[in-house]
Tab-separated table of N, CA and C in Angstrom:
chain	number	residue	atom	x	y	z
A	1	UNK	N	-139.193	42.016	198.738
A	1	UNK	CA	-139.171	41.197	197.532
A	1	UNK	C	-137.821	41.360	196.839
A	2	UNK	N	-137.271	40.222	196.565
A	2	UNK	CA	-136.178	40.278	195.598
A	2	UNK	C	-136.031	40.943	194.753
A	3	UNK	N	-135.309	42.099	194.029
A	3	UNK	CA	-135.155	42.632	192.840
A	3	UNK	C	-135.257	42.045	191.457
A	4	UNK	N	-134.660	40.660	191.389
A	4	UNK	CA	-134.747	39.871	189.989
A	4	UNK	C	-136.030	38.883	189.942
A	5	UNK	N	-136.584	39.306	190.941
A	5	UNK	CA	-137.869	38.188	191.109
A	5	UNK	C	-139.527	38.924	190.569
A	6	UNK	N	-139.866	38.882	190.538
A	6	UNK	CA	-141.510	39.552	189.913
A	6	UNK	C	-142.703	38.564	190.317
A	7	UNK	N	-143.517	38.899	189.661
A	7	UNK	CA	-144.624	38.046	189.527
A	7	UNK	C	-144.521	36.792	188.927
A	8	UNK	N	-145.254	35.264	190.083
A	8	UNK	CA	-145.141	34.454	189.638
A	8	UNK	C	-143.394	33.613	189.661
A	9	UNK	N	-142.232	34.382	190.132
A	9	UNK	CA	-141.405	33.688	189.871
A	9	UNK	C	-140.274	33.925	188.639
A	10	UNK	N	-141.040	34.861	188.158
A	10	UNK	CA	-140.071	35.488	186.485
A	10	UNK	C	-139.426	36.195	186.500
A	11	UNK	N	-137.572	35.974	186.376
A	11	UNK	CA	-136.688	36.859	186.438
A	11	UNK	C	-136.925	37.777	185.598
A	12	UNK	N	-137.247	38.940	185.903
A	12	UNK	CA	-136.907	40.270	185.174
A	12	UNK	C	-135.917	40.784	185.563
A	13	UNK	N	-135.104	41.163	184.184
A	13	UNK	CA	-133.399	41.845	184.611
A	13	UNK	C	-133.824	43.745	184.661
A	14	UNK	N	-134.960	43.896	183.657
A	14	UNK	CA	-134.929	45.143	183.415
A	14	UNK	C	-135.118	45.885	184.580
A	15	UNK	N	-135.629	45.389	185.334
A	15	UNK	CA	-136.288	45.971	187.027
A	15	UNK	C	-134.933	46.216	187.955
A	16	UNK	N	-133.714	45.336	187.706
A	16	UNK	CA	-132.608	45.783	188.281
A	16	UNK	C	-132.194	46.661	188.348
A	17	UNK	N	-131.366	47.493	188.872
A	17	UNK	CA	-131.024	48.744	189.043
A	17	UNK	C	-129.491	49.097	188.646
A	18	UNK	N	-128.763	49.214	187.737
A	18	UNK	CA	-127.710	48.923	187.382
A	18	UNK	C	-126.767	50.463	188.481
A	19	UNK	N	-125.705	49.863	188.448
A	19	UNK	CA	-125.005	50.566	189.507
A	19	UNK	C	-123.443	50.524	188.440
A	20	UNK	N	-122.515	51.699	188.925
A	20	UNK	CA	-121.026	51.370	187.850
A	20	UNK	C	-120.512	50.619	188.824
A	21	UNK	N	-119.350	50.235	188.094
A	21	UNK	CA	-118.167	49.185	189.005
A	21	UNK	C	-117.738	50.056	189.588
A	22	UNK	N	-116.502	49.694	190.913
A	22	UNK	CA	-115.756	50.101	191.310
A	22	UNK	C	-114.478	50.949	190.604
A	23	UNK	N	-114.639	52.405	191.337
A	23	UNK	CA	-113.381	52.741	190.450
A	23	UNK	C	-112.009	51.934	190.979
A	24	UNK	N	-111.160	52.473	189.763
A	24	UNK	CA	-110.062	51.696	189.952
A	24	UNK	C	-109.095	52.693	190.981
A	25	UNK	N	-108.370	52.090	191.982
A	25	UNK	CA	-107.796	52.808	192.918
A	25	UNK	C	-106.114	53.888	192.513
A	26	UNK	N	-105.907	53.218	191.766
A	26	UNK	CA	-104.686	53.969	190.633
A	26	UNK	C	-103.050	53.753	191.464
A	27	UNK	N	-102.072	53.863	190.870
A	27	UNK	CA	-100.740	53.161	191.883
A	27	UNK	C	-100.378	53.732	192.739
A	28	UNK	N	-100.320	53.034	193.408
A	28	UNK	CA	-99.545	53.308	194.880
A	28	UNK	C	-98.795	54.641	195.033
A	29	UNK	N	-98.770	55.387	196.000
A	29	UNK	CA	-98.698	56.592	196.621
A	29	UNK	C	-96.840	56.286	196.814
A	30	UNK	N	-95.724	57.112	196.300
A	30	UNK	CA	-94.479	57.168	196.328
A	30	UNK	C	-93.902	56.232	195.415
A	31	UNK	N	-94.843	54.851	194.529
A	31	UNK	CA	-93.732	54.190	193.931
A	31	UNK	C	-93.750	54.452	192.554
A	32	UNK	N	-92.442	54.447	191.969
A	32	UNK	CA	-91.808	55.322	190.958
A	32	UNK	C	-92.418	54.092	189.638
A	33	UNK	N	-92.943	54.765	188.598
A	33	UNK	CA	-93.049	53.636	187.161
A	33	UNK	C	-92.044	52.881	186.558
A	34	UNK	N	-92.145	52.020	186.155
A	34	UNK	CA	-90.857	51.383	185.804
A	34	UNK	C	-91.034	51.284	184.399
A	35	UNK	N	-89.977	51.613	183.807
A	35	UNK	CA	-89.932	51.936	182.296
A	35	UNK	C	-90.054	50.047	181.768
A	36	UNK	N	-91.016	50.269	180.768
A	36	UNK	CA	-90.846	49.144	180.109
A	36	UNK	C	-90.833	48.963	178.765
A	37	UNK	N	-89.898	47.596	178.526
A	37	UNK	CA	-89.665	47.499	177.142
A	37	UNK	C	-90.641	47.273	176.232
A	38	UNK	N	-90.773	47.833	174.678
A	38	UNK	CA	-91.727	47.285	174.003
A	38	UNK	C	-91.251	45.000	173.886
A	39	UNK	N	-92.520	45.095	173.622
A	39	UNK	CA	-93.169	43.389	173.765
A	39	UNK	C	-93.821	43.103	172.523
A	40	UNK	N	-93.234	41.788	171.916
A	40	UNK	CA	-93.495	41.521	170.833
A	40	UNK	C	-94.986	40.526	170.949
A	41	UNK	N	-95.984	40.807	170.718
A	41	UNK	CA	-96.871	39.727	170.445
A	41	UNK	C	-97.355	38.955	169.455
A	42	UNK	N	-97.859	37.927	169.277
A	42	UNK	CA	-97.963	36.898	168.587
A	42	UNK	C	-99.259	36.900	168.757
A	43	UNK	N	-100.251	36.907	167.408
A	43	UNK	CA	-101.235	37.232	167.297
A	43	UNK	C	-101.606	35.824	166.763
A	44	UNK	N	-102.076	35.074	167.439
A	44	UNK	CA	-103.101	33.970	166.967
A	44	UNK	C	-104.053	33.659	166.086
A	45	UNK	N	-104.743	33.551	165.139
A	45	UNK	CA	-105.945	33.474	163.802
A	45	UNK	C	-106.582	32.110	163.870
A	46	UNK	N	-107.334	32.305	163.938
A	46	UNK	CA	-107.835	30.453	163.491
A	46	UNK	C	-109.010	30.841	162.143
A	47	UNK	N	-108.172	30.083	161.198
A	47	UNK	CA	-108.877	30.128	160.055
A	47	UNK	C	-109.256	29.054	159.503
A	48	UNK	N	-110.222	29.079	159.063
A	48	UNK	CA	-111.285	27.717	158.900
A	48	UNK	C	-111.105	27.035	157.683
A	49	UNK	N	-111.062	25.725	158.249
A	49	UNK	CA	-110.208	24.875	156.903
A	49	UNK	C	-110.884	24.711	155.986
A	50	UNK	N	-110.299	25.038	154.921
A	50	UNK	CA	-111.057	24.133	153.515
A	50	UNK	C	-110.279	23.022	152.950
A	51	UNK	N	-111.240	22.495	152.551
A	51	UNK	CA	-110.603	20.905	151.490
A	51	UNK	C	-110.134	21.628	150.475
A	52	UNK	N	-109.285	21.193	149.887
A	52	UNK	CA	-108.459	21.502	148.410
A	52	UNK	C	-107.610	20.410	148.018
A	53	UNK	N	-108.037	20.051	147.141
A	53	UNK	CA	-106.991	19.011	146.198
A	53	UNK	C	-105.488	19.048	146.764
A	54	UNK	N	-104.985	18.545	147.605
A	54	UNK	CA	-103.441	18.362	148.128
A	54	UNK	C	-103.266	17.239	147.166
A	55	UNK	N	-101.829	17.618	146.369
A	55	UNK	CA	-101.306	16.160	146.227
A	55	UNK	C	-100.725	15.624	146.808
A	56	UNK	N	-100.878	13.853	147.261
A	56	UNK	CA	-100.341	13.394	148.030
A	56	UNK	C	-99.522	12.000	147.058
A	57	UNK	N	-98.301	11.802	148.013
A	57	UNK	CA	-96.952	11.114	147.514
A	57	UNK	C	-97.631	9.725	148.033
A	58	UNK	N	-97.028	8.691	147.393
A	58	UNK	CA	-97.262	7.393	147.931
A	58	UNK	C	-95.913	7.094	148.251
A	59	UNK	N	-95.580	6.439	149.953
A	59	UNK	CA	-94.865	6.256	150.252
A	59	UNK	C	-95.219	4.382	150.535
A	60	UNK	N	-93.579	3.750	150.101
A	60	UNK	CA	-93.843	2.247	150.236
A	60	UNK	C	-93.821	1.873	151.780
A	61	UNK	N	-94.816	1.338	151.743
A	61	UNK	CA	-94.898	0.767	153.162
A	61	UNK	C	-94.908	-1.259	152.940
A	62	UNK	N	-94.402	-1.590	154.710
A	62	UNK	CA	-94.388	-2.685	154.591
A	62	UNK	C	-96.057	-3.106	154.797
A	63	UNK	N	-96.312	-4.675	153.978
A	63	UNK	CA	-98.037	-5.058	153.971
A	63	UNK	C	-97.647	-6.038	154.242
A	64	UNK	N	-98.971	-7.012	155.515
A	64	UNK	CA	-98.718	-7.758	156.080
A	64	UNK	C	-99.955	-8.407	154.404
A	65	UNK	N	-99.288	-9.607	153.954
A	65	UNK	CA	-100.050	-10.257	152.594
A	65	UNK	C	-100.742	-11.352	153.377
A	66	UNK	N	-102.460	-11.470	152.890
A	66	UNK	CA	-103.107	-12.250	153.385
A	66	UNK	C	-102.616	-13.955	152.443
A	67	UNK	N	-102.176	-13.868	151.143
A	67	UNK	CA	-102.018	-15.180	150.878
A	67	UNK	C	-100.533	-15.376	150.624
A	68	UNK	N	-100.293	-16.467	150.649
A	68	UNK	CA	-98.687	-16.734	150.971
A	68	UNK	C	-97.861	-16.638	149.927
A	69	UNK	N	-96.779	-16.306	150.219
A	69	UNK	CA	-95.632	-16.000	148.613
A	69	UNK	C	-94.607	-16.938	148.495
A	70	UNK	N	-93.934	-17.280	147.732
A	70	UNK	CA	-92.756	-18.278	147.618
A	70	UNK	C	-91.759	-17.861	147.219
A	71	UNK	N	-90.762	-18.438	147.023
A	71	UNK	CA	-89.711	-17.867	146.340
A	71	UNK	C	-89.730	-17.519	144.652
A	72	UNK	N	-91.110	-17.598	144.162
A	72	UNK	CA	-91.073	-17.661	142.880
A	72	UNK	C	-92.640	-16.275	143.002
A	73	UNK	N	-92.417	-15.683	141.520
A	73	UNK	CA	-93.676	-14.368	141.564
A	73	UNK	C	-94.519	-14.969	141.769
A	74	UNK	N	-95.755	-14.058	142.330
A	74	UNK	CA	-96.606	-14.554	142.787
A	74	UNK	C	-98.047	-13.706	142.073
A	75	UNK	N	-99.014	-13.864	141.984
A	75	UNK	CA	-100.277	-13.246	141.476
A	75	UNK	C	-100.948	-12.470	142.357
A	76	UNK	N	-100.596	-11.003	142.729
A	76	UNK	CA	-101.700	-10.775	144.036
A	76	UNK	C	-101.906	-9.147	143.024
A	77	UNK	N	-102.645	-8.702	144.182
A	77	UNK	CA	-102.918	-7.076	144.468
A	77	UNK	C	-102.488	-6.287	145.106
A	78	UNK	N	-101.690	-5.310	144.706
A	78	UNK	CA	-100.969	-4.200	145.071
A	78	UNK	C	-102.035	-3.319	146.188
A	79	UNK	N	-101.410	-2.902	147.296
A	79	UNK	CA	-102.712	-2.009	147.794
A	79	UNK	C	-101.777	-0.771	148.111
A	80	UNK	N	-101.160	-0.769	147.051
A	80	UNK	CA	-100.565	0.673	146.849
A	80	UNK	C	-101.325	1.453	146.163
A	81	UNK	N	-101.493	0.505	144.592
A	81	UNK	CA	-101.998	1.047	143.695
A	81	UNK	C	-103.334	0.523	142.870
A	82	UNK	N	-103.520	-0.922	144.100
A	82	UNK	CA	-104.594	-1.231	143.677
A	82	UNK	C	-104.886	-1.888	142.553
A	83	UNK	N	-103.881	-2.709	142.076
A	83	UNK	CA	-103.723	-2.956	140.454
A	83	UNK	C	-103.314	-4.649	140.798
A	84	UNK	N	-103.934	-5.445	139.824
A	84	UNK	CA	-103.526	-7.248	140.000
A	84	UNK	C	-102.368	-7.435	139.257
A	85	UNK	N	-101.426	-7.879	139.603
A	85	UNK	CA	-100.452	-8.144	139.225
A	85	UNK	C	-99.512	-9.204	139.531
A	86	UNK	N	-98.267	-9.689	138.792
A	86	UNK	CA	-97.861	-10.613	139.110
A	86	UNK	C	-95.913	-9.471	139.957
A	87	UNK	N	-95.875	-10.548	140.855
A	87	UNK	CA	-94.408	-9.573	141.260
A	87	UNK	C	-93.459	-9.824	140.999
A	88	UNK	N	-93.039	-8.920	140.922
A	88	UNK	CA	-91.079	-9.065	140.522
A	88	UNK	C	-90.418	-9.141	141.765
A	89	UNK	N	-89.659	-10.136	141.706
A	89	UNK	CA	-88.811	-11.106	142.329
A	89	UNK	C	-87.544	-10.733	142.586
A	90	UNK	N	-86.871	-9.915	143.921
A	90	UNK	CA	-85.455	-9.592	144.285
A	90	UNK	C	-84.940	-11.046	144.984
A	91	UNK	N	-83.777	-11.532	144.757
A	91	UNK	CA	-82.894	-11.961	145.894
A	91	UNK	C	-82.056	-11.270	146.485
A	92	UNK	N	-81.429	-11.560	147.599
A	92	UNK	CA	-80.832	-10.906	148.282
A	92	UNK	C	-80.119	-11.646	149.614
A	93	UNK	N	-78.801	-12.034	149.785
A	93	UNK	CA	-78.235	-12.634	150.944
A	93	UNK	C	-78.681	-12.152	152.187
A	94	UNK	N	-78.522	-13.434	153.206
A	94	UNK	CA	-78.571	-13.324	154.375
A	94	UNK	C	-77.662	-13.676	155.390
A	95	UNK	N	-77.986	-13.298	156.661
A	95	UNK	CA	-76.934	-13.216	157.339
A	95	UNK	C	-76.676	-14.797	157.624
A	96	UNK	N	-77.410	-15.844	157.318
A	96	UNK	CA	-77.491	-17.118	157.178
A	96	UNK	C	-76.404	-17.572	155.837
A	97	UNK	N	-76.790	-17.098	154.728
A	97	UNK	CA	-75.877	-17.536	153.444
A	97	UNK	C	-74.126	-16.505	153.859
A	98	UNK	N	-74.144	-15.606	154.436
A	98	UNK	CA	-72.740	-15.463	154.688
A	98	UNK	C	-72.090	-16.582	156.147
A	99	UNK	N	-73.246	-16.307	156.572
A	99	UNK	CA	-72.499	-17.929	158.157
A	99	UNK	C	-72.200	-18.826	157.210
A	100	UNK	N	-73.022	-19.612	156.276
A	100	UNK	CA	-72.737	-20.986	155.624
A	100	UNK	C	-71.245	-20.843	154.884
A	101	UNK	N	-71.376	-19.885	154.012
A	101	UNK	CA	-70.105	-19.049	153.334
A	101	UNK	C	-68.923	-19.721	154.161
A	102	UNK	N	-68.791	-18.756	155.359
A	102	UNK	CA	-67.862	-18.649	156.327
A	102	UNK	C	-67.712	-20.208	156.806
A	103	UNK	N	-68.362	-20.912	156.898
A	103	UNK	CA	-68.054	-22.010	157.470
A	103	UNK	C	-67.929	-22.986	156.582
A	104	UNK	N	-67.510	-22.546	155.255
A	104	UNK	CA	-67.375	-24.046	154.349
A	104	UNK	C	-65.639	-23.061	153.756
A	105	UNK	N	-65.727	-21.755	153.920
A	105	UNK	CA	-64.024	-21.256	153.813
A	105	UNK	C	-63.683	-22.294	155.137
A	106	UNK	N	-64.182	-21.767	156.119
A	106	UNK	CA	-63.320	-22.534	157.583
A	106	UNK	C	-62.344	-23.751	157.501
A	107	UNK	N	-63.587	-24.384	156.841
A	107	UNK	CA	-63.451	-25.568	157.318
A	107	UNK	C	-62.594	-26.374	155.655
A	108	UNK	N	-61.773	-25.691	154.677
A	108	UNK	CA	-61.044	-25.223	154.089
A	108	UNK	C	-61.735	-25.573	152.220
A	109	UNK	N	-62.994	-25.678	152.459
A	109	UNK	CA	-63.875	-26.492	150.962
A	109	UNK	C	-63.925	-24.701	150.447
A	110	UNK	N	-62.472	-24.089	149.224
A	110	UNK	CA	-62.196	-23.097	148.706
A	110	UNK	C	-63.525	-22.775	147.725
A	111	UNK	N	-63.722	-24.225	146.934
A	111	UNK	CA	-64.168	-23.988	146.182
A	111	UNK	C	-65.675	-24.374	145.480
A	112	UNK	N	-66.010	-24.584	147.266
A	112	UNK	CA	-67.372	-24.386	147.562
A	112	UNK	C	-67.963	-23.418	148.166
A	113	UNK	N	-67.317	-22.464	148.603
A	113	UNK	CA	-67.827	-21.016	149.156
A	113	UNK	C	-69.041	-20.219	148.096
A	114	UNK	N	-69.034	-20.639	147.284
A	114	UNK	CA	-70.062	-19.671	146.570
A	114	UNK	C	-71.410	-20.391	146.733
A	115	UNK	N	-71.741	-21.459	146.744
A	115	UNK	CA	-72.820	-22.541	147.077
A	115	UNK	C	-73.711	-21.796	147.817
A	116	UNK	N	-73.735	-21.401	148.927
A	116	UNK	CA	-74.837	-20.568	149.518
A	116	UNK	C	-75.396	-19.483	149.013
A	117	UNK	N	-74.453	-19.033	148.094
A	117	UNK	CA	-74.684	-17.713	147.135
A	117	UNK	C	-76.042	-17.821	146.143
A	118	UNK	N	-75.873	-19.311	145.793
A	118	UNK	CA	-76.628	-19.979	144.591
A	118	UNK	C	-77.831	-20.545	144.789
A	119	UNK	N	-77.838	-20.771	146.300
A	119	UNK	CA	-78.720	-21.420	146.864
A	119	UNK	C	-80.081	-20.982	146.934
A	120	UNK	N	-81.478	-21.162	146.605
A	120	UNK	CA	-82.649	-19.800	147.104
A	120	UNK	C	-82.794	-20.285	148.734
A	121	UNK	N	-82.611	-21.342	149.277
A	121	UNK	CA	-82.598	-21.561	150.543
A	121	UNK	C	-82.251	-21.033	151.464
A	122	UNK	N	-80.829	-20.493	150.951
A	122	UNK	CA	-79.800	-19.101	151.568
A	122	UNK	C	-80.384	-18.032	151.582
A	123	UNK	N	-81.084	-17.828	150.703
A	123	UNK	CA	-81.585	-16.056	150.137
A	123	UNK	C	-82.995	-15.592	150.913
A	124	UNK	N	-83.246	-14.424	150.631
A	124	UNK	CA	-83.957	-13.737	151.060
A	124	UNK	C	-84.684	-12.942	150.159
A	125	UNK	N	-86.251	-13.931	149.510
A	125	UNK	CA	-87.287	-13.352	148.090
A	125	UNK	C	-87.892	-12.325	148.730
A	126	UNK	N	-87.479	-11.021	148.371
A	126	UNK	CA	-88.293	-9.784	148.206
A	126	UNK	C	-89.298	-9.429	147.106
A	127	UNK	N	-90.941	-9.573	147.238
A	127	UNK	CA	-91.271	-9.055	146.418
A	127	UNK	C	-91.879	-7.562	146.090
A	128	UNK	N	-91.878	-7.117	144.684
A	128	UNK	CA	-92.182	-5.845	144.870
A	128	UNK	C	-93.030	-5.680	143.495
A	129	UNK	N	-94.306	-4.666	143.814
A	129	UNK	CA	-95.392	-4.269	142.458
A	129	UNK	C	-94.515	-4.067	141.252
A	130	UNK	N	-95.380	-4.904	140.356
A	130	UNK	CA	-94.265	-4.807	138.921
A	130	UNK	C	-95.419	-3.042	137.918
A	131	UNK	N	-96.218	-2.591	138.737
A	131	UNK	CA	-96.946	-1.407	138.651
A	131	UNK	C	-96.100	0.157	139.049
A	132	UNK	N	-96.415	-0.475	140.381
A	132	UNK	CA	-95.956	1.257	141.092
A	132	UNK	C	-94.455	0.769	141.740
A	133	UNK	N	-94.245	-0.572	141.966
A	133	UNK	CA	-92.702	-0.474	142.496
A	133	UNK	C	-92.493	-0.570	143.992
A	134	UNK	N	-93.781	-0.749	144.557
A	134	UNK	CA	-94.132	-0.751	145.842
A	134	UNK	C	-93.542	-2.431	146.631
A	135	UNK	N	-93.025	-1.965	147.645
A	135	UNK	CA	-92.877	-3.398	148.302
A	135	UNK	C	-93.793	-4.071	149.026
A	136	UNK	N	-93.790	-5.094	148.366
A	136	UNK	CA	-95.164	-6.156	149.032
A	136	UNK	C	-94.838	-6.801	150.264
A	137	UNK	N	-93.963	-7.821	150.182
A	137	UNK	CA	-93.459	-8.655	151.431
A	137	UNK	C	-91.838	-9.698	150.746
A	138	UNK	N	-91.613	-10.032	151.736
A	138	UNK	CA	-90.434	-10.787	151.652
A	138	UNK	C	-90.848	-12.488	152.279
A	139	UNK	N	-90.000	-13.353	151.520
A	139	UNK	CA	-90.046	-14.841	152.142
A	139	UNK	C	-88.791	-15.250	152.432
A	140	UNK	N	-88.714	-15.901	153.872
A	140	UNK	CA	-87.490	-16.451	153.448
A	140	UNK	C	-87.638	-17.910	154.037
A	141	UNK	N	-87.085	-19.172	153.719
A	141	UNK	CA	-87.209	-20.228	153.704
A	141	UNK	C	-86.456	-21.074	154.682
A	142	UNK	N	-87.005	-21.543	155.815
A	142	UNK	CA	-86.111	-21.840	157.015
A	142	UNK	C	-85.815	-23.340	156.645
């Protein structure tokens, strides 16, 4: 009969007969120890997280806006800050209003070079939360 087996099929461990391990055989017969350096270890911890109030920064990100903007403010919701508001309105040249620029110097009209400058057609409407300051989206007008 099996040792871990009993009556019916029921491992009993206690019925085993425990035996020691193998001794260990110890080093080799003529070879010399080799001195070794102390070794720095790095002791690992895993410590179990808690929630705690972190403050966290709001960083502006670009938002794809579900309703459309114009070159003029517009009425939406910030989802920065979550607040309805109307936006404040940047212009800003493009690489379009300096081509036009360049090609009305060219073509030698001195004192029409600023025209694209003036233009909102030329420009490039950035809007941004008149709240937190956050950038909403940009239009530009082809």
């Amino acid at each position: 009969m099996n040792p871990e087996t009993a009556k019916g099929g029921e491992v009993h461990f206690q019925d085993v007969p425990m035996t020691a391990p193998p001794a260990y055989p110890g080093p080799p017969v003529g070879v010399q120890p080799i001195a070794t350096q102390p070794v720095a270890v790095t002791v690992v911890r895993q410590v179990p997280m808690v929630q705690a109030a972190v403050p966290v920064t709001s960083v502006a990100v670009p938002v794809i806006v579900s309703q459309p903007m114009g070159n003029q403010p517009s009425r939406i919701v910030c989802r920065t800050c979550n607040q309805e508001m109307t936006t404040r309105v940047e212009t800003n040249p493009t690489l379009k209003t300096h081509l036009f620029a360049l090609l009305l110097c060219g073509l030698g009209c001195w004192c029409c070079v600023c025209f694209p400058y003036c233009m909102d057609s030329c420009m490039q409407t950035n809007h941004y939360c008149t709240t937190c300051g956050a950038y909403i989206g940009s239009y530009n007008q082809n």
